[in-house]
Short mmCIF file of C-alpha atoms in Angstrom, two decimals:
data_model
loop_
_atom_site.label_atom_id
_atom_site.label_comp_id
_atom_site.label_asym_id
_atom_site.label_seq_id
_atom_site.Cartn_x
_atom_site.Cartn_y
_atom_site.Cartn_z
CA UNK A 1 17.30 171.44 -73.20
CA UNK A 2 21.51 171.72 -72.64
CA UNK A 3 23.48 172.90 -74.95
CA UNK A 4 25.93 170.52 -75.79
CA UNK A 5 29.77 170.36 -74.10
CA UNK A 6 27.44 171.56 -71.32
CA UNK A 7 27.31 169.63 -68.11
CA UNK A 8 24.19 169.48 -65.42
CA UNK A 9 24.79 170.05 -61.84
CA UNK A 10 22.39 169.75 -59.39
CA UNK A 11 23.45 172.28 -55.61
CA UNK A 12 21.35 172.26 -52.62
CA UNK A 13 19.77 175.56 -51.67
CA UNK A 14 17.91 176.97 -49.06
CA UNK A 15 14.67 177.11 -49.23
CA UNK A 16 14.58 180.77 -48.57
CA UNK A 17 17.64 181.17 -51.46
CA UNK A 18 14.82 179.31 -54.10
CA UNK A 19 11.97 181.38 -52.89
CA UNK A 20 14.46 184.93 -53.31
CA UNK A 21 15.71 182.55 -57.13
CA UNK A 22 11.27 182.59 -57.57
CA UNK A 23 11.20 185.72 -57.23
CA UNK A 24 14.27 187.41 -59.60
CA UNK A 25 12.62 185.70 -62.14
CA UNK A 26 12.07 187.69 -65.63
CA UNK A 27 9.57 184.95 -67.23
CA UNK A 28 7.65 182.14 -64.90
CA UNK A 29 9.46 179.42 -67.40
CA UNK A 30 13.12 180.93 -66.58
CA UNK A 31 15.32 179.00 -65.89
CA UNK A 32 17.28 179.14 -62.16
CA UNK A 33 20.08 179.27 -64.21
CA UNK A 34 19.86 181.85 -65.87
CA UNK A 35 18.71 183.51 -62.29
CA UNK A 36 22.34 182.72 -61.68
CA UNK A 37 23.72 183.91 -64.96
CA UNK A 38 22.43 187.23 -64.40
CA UNK A 39 23.52 187.35 -60.95
CA UNK A 40 26.53 187.28 -62.21
CA UNK A 41 26.70 189.25 -65.27
CA UNK A 42 25.30 191.61 -63.60
CA UNK A 43 28.50 191.92 -60.12
CA UNK A 44 31.20 190.44 -62.67
CA UNK A 45 30.10 193.94 -64.86
CA UNK A 46 29.89 195.67 -61.59
CA UNK A 47 33.03 195.10 -61.09
CA UNK A 48 34.45 197.72 -64.08
CA UNK A 49 31.58 199.45 -64.52
CA UNK A 50 29.46 200.69 -61.97
CA UNK A 51 27.13 202.89 -63.95
CA UNK A 52 25.97 200.83 -66.81
CA UNK A 53 25.03 197.80 -63.52
CA UNK A 54 22.92 199.84 -62.10
CA UNK A 55 21.70 201.02 -64.76
CA UNK A 56 20.64 197.59 -66.75
CA UNK A 57 19.42 196.70 -62.43
CA UNK A 58 17.06 199.93 -63.59
CA UNK A 59 15.91 197.43 -67.42
CA UNK A 60 16.21 194.35 -65.66
CA UNK A 61 13.48 196.10 -62.55
CA UNK A 62 11.32 198.19 -65.52
CA UNK A 63 11.28 194.77 -67.88
CA UNK A 64 9.74 192.61 -64.90
CA UNK A 65 7.95 195.72 -63.35
CA UNK A 66 5.73 195.52 -67.22
CA UNK A 67 6.06 190.81 -67.47
CA UNK A 68 5.21 190.61 -64.54
CA UNK A 69 2.76 193.39 -62.70
CA UNK A 70 1.71 191.43 -59.56
CA UNK A 71 5.35 190.08 -58.13
CA UNK A 72 6.59 191.98 -55.09
CA UNK A 73 10.33 192.88 -55.92
#
């Protein structure tokens, strides 16, 4: 469901890019918007606090390993 006031758009991606985004999912029903928002959040954090960004990436890796152990990173 789309939050009130938010609009949806369509973007074109290469299949390779889609495959790479799929590998970043924390769960199989996670949206591409969620993945892109997470990436952008980490990139913004990297500008101001690289150590915290690294910690966040490590947390995501641990969560992915616990939730989806069969997925290769």
